Amino acid sequence: MALRRHATLRAAMKDPVGDDKLFEDIRIVESKAPVLLLPAALLKLFGLGGRERVIPVDETERSEELLEANKKWRESMLEKDPAFFDKLATTQTPELLWIGCADSRVPANQIIDLPPGEVFVHRNIANCVVHSDMNALSVLEYGVKYLKVKKIVVCGHYGCGGVKASMSDLRYGVIDN
């Protein structure tokens, strides 16, 4: 089990540039309870100090809950429309590109009441679109050039911590960029 979790974690944390040396030492260590071991170099990169950290992980129970919730959602979608996943798998033709905050309280499809496949979504801290953000620029290019979206919405929300942080003189780390 530890090996599978380690491989999944490495895949999720892989550096998009292709040099995952910073991530190679991240691992879940089996002890009385599983823990996540974060290497000092990675923490330093993100402005979180320069010492290796061990973080308790209570993932097994939560993972099972998430998998069960996904199974129930899948079943409910198939009950409503037996061809739902087949239709989604063929293509996406959203008319809307939604650039919103990564805040977990602001899920794009839900707050505009549109089903999966109807909105192409990009989320980040404080719904920023910056000329040096290759991720956001890739989403914009793909949405406009290949998906042919007709509208682009940049949506903020009340009480956004990212906007508050950007308006302050405090330093937070990577987010400052």
PDB file of C-alpha atoms in Angstrom:
ATOM      1  CA  MET A   1       0.000   0.000   0.000  1.00  0.00           C
ATOM      2  CA  ALA A   2       2.789   2.460   0.835  1.00  0.00           C
ATOM      3  CA  LEU A   3       4.388   1.919  -2.575  1.00  0.00           C
ATOM      4  CA  ARG A   4       1.139   2.660  -4.425  1.00  0.00           C
ATOM      5  CA  ARG A   5       0.555   5.831  -2.417  1.00  0.00           C
ATOM      6  CA  HIS A   6       4.153   6.911  -3.012  1.00  0.00           C
ATOM      7  CA  ALA A   7       3.801   6.445  -6.776  1.00  0.00           C
ATOM      8  CA  THR A   8       0.503   8.345  -6.810  1.00  0.00           C
ATOM      9  CA  LEU A   9       1.968  11.170  -4.787  1.00  0.00           C
ATOM     10  CA  ARG A  10       5.019  11.405  -7.066  1.00  0.00           C
ATOM     11  CA  ALA A  11       2.800  11.507 -10.131  1.00  0.00           C
ATOM     12  CA  ALA A  12       0.661  14.268  -8.623  1.00  0.00           C
ATOM     13  CA  MET A  13       3.694  16.279  -7.544  1.00  0.00           C
ATOM     14  CA  LYS A  14       5.753  15.882 -10.736  1.00  0.00           C
ATOM     15  CA  ASP A  15       7.383  19.109 -11.823  1.00  0.00           C
ATOM     16  CA  PRO A  16       5.795  20.305 -15.105  1.00  0.00           C
ATOM     17  CA  VAL A  17       9.205  21.304 -16.470  1.00  0.00           C
ATOM     18  CA  GLY A  18      10.246  17.679 -16.264  1.00  0.00           C
ATOM     19  CA  ASP A  19      12.927  18.008 -13.595  1.00  0.00           C
ATOM     20  CA  ASP A  20      11.362  16.366 -10.572  1.00  0.00           C
ATOM     21  CA  LYS A  21      14.514  16.182  -8.453  1.00  0.00           C
ATOM     22  CA  LEU A  22      12.904  18.435  -5.848  1.00  0.00           C
ATOM     23  CA  PHE A  23      10.014  16.018  -5.610  1.00  0.00           C
ATOM     24  CA  GLU A  24      11.922  12.745  -5.610  1.00  0.00           C
ATOM     25  CA  ASP A  25      12.343  12.678  -1.825  1.00  0.00           C
ATOM     26  CA  ILE A  26       8.676  13.232  -1.019  1.00  0.00           C
ATOM     27  CA  ARG A  27       7.357   9.997   0.336  1.00  0.00           C
ATOM     28  CA  ILE A  28       4.832   8.541   2.681  1.00  0.00           C
ATOM     29  CA  VAL A  29       6.603   6.785   5.506  1.00  0.00           C
ATOM     30  CA  GLU A  30       4.851   3.968   7.300  1.00  0.00           C
ATOM     31  CA  SER A  31       4.934   4.282  11.066  1.00  0.00           C
ATOM     32  CA  LYS A  32       2.180   3.906  13.652  1.00  0.00           C
ATOM     33  CA  ALA A  33       0.293   6.222  11.338  1.00  0.00           C
ATOM     34  CA  PRO A  34       1.351   7.168   7.788  1.00  0.00           C
ATOM     35  CA  VAL A  35       3.259  10.428   7.485  1.00  0.00           C
ATOM     36  CA  LEU A  36       4.355  12.540   4.549  1.00  0.00           C
ATOM     37  CA  LEU A  37       8.054  13.396   4.427  1.00  0.00           C
ATOM     38  CA  LEU A  38       8.777  16.716   2.676  1.00  0.00           C
ATOM     39  CA  PRO A  39      12.413  17.444   1.757  1.00  0.00           C
ATOM     40  CA  ALA A  40      14.073  20.663   2.921  1.00  0.00           C
ATOM     41  CA  ALA A  41      14.876  21.835  -0.651  1.00  0.00           C
ATOM     42  CA  LEU A  42      11.213  21.773  -1.671  1.00  0.00           C
ATOM     43  CA  LEU A  43      10.080  23.594   1.459  1.00  0.00           C
ATOM     44  CA  LYS A  44      12.771  26.238   0.979  1.00  0.00           C
ATOM     45  CA  LEU A  45      11.678  26.765  -2.638  1.00  0.00           C
ATOM     46  CA  PHE A  46       8.167  27.600  -1.448  1.00  0.00           C
ATOM     47  CA  GLY A  47       9.399  29.814   1.388  1.00  0.00           C
ATOM     48  CA  LEU A  48       8.389  27.342   4.087  1.00  0.00           C
ATOM     49  CA  GLY A  49      11.712  27.055   5.875  1.00  0.00           C
ATOM     50  CA  GLY A  50      14.707  24.905   5.151  1.00  0.00           C
ATOM     51  CA  ARG A  51      14.215  21.849   7.365  1.00  0.00           C
ATOM     52  CA  GLU A  52      12.720  18.530   6.357  1.00  0.00           C
ATOM     53  CA  ARG A  53       9.196  18.137   7.699  1.00  0.00           C
ATOM     54  CA  VAL A  54       7.115  15.134   8.607  1.00  0.00           C
ATOM     55  CA  ILE A  55       3.372  15.632   8.302  1.00  0.00           C
ATOM     56  CA  PRO A  56       0.818  13.093   9.611  1.00  0.00           C
ATOM     57  CA  VAL A  57      -1.368  11.673   6.861  1.00  0.00           C
ATOM     58  CA  ASP A  58      -4.769  10.241   7.605  1.00  0.00           C
ATOM     59  CA  GLU A  59      -5.497   9.494   3.980  1.00  0.00           C
ATOM     60  CA  THR A  60      -6.879   5.980   4.018  1.00  0.00           C
ATOM     61  CA  GLU A  61     -10.253   6.802   5.515  1.00  0.00           C
ATOM     62  CA  ARG A  62     -10.646  10.001   3.485  1.00  0.00           C
ATOM     63  CA  SER A  63      -9.580   8.290   0.254  1.00  0.00           C
ATOM     64  CA  GLU A  64     -12.190   5.599   0.778  1.00  0.00           C
ATOM     65  CA  GLU A  65     -14.837   8.276   1.427  1.00  0.00           C
ATOM     66  CA  LEU A  66     -13.882  10.119  -1.770  1.00  0.00           C
ATOM     67  CA  LEU A  67     -13.934   6.952  -3.851  1.00  0.00           C
ATOM     68  CA  GLU A  68     -17.335   6.002  -2.447  1.00  0.00           C
ATOM     69  CA  ALA A  69     -18.698   9.506  -3.107  1.00  0.00           C
ATOM     70  CA  ASN A  70     -17.384   9.325  -6.679  1.00  0.00           C
ATOM     71  CA  LYS A  71     -19.042   5.940  -7.162  1.00  0.00           C
ATOM     72  CA  LYS A  72     -22.399   7.296  -5.924  1.00  0.00           C
ATOM     73  CA  TRP A  73     -22.091  10.386  -8.133  1.00  0.00           C
ATOM     74  CA  ARG A  74     -21.270   8.214 -11.147  1.00  0.00           C
ATOM     75  CA  GLU A  75     -24.272   5.988 -10.484  1.00  0.00           C
ATOM     76  CA  SER A  76     -26.587   8.982 -10.097  1.00  0.00           C
ATOM     77  CA  MET A  77     -25.342  10.482 -13.369  1.00  0.00           C
ATOM     78  CA  LEU A  78     -25.870   7.189 -15.204  1.00  0.00           C
ATOM     79  CA  GLU A  79     -29.342   6.889 -13.700  1.00  0.00           C
ATOM     80  CA  LYS A  80     -30.264  10.313 -15.121  1.00  0.00           C
ATOM     81  CA  ASP A  81     -28.555   9.725 -18.478  1.00  0.00           C
ATOM     82  CA  PRO A  82     -27.106   6.297 -19.336  1.00  0.00           C
ATOM     83  CA  ALA A  83     -24.965   7.861 -22.113  1.00  0.00           C
ATOM     84  CA  PHE A  84     -23.628  10.699 -19.915  1.00  0.00           C
ATOM     85  CA  PHE A  85     -19.999   9.544 -19.758  1.00  0.00           C
ATOM     86  CA  ASP A  86     -19.954   8.372 -23.358  1.00  0.00           C
ATOM     87  CA  LYS A  87     -21.015  11.863 -24.475  1.00  0.00           C
ATOM     88  CA  LEU A  88     -18.452  13.548 -22.229  1.00  0.00           C
ATOM     89  CA  ALA A  89     -15.669  11.300 -23.510  1.00  0.00           C
ATOM     90  CA  THR A  90     -16.154  12.204 -27.164  1.00  0.00           C
ATOM     91  CA  THR A  91     -15.516  15.953 -27.082  1.00  0.00           C
ATOM     92  CA  GLN A  92     -15.939  19.149 -25.161  1.00  0.00           C
ATOM     93  CA  THR A  93     -17.476  22.209 -26.767  1.00  0.00           C
ATOM     94  CA  PRO A  94     -17.932  24.745 -23.985  1.00  0.00           C
ATOM     95  CA  GLU A  95     -18.948  28.258 -24.962  1.00  0.00           C
ATOM     96  CA  LEU A  96     -17.539  29.702 -21.746  1.00  0.00           C
ATOM     97  CA  LEU A  97     -14.023  29.961 -20.311  1.00  0.00           C
ATOM     98  CA  TRP A  98     -14.254  30.655 -16.577  1.00  0.00           C
ATOM     99  CA  ILE A  99     -11.222  32.067 -14.788  1.00  0.00           C
ATOM    100  CA  GLY A 100     -11.948  31.980 -11.102  1.00  0.00           C
ATOM    101  CA  CYS A 101     -10.415  31.735  -7.682  1.00  0.00           C
ATOM    102  CA  ALA A 102      -9.113  28.419  -6.409  1.00  0.00           C
ATOM    103  CA  ASP A 103     -11.071  29.003  -3.192  1.00  0.00           C
ATOM    104  CA  SER A 104     -12.948  25.791  -2.426  1.00  0.00           C
ATOM    105  CA  ARG A 105     -16.136  27.757  -1.705  1.00  0.00           C
ATOM    106  CA  VAL A 106     -16.424  28.955  -5.318  1.00  0.00           C
ATOM    107  CA  PRO A 107     -16.922  25.916  -7.612  1.00  0.00           C
ATOM    108  CA  ALA A 108     -17.534  27.293 -11.115  1.00  0.00           C
ATOM    109  CA  ASN A 109     -20.018  24.773 -12.542  1.00  0.00           C
ATOM    110  CA  GLN A 110     -22.114  24.741  -9.395  1.00  0.00           C
ATOM    111  CA  ILE A 111     -22.462  28.492  -8.888  1.00  0.00           C
ATOM    112  CA  ILE A 112     -23.610  28.999 -12.489  1.00  0.00           C
ATOM    113  CA  ASP A 113     -25.603  25.755 -12.525  1.00  0.00           C
ATOM    114  CA  LEU A 114     -24.016  24.199 -15.598  1.00  0.00           C
ATOM    115  CA  PRO A 115     -23.186  20.499 -16.006  1.00  0.00           C
ATOM    116  CA  PRO A 116     -19.744  19.028 -16.707  1.00  0.00           C
ATOM    117  CA  GLY A 117     -18.556  19.791 -20.218  1.00  0.00           C
ATOM    118  CA  GLU A 118     -20.304  23.168 -20.453  1.00  0.00           C
ATOM    119  CA  VAL A 119     -17.565  25.341 -18.908  1.00  0.00           C
ATOM    120  CA  PHE A 120     -13.815  25.292 -19.485  1.00  0.00           C
ATOM    121  CA  VAL A 121     -12.367  26.259 -16.102  1.00  0.00           C
ATOM    122  CA  HIS A 122      -9.084  27.718 -14.905  1.00  0.00           C
ATOM    123  CA  ARG A 123      -8.674  28.418 -11.201  1.00  0.00           C
ATOM    124  CA  ASN A 124      -5.859  30.029  -9.285  1.00  0.00           C
ATOM    125  CA  ILE A 125      -5.318  32.214  -6.243  1.00  0.00           C
ATOM    126  CA  ALA A 126      -7.359  35.425  -6.655  1.00  0.00           C
ATOM    127  CA  ASN A 127      -8.366  34.620 -10.271  1.00  0.00           C
ATOM    128  CA  CYS A 128      -5.250  36.260 -11.694  1.00  0.00           C
ATOM    129  CA  VAL A 129      -4.318  36.473 -15.348  1.00  0.00           C
ATOM    130  CA  VAL A 130      -0.668  37.484 -15.525  1.00  0.00           C
ATOM    131  CA  HIS A 131       1.530  37.723 -18.631  1.00  0.00           C
ATOM    132  CA  SER A 132       4.154  35.409 -17.086  1.00  0.00           C
ATOM    133  CA  ASP A 133       1.762  32.650 -15.905  1.00  0.00           C
ATOM    134  CA  MET A 134       2.273  29.928 -18.504  1.00  0.00           C
ATOM    135  CA  ASN A 135      -0.538  27.836 -17.031  1.00  0.00           C
ATOM    136  CA  ALA A 136      -3.125  30.610 -17.380  1.00  0.00           C
ATOM    137  CA  LEU A 137      -1.824  31.566 -20.819  1.00  0.00           C
ATOM    138  CA  SER A 138      -2.027  27.936 -21.964  1.00  0.00           C
ATOM    139  CA  VAL A 139      -5.628  27.744 -20.782  1.00  0.00           C
ATOM    140  CA  LEU A 140      -6.476  30.979 -22.605  1.00  0.00           C
ATOM    141  CA  GLU A 141      -4.828  29.826 -25.824  1.00  0.00           C
ATOM    142  CA  TYR A 142      -6.404  26.373 -25.730  1.00  0.00           C
ATOM    143  CA  GLY A 143      -9.832  27.757 -24.852  1.00  0.00           C
ATOM    144  CA  VAL A 144      -9.858  30.419 -27.558  1.00  0.00           C
ATOM    145  CA  LYS A 145      -7.860  28.737 -30.321  1.00  0.00           C
ATOM    146  CA  TYR A 146      -8.956  25.109 -30.037  1.00  0.00           C
ATOM    147  CA  LEU A 147     -12.192  24.986 -28.053  1.00  0.00           C
ATOM    148  CA  LYS A 148     -13.458  28.192 -29.692  1.00  0.00           C
ATOM    149  CA  VAL A 149     -15.032  29.545 -26.483  1.00  0.00           C
ATOM    150  CA  LYS A 150     -17.273  32.529 -27.150  1.00  0.00           C
ATOM    151  CA  LYS A 151     -17.060  34.199 -23.741  1.00  0.00           C
ATOM    152  CA  ILE A 152     -14.382  34.594 -21.082  1.00  0.00           C
ATOM    153  CA  VAL A 153     -15.423  35.351 -17.520  1.00  0.00           C
ATOM    154  CA  VAL A 154     -12.922  36.421 -14.872  1.00  0.00           C
ATOM    155  CA  CYS A 155     -14.874  35.970 -11.674  1.00  0.00           C
ATOM    156  CA  GLY A 156     -13.903  37.170  -8.221  1.00  0.00           C
ATOM    157  CA  HIS A 157     -15.721  36.701  -4.940  1.00  0.00           C
ATOM    158  CA  TYR A 158     -16.275  38.484  -1.656  1.00  0.00           C
ATOM    159  CA  GLY A 159     -13.682  38.002   1.061  1.00  0.00           C
ATOM    160  CA  CYS A 160     -10.966  36.664  -1.263  1.00  0.00           C
ATOM    161  CA  GLY A 161      -7.828  36.024   0.774  1.00  0.00           C
ATOM    162  CA  GLY A 162      -5.654  36.184  -2.354  1.00  0.00           C
ATOM    163  CA  VAL A 163      -6.879  39.676  -3.219  1.00  0.00           C
ATOM    164  CA  LYS A 164      -6.395  40.799   0.394  1.00  0.00           C
ATOM    165  CA  ALA A 165      -2.846  39.401   0.353  1.00  0.00           C
ATOM    166  CA  SER A 166      -2.025  41.158  -2.921  1.00  0.00           C
ATOM    167  CA  MET A 167      -3.201  44.466  -1.496  1.00  0.00           C
ATOM    168  CA  SER A 168      -1.038  44.199   1.634  1.00  0.00           C
ATOM    169  CA  ASP A 169       2.656  44.900   2.139  1.00  0.00           C
ATOM    170  CA  LEU A 170       3.227  41.493   3.747  1.00  0.00           C
ATOM    171  CA  ARG A 171       5.346  38.771   2.137  1.00  0.00           C
ATOM    172  CA  TYR A 172       3.794  35.304   1.763  1.00  0.00           C
ATOM    173  CA  GLY A 173       6.277  33.441  -0.432  1.00  0.00           C
ATOM    174  CA  VAL A 174       5.656  32.040  -3.916  1.00  0.00           C
ATOM    175  CA  ILE A 175       2.191  33.613  -3.991  1.00  0.00           C
ATOM    176  CA  ASP A 176       3.840  37.058  -4.082  1.00  0.00           C
ATOM    177  CA  ASN A 177       4.797  36.417  -7.703  1.00  0.00           C
TER     178      ASN A 177
END
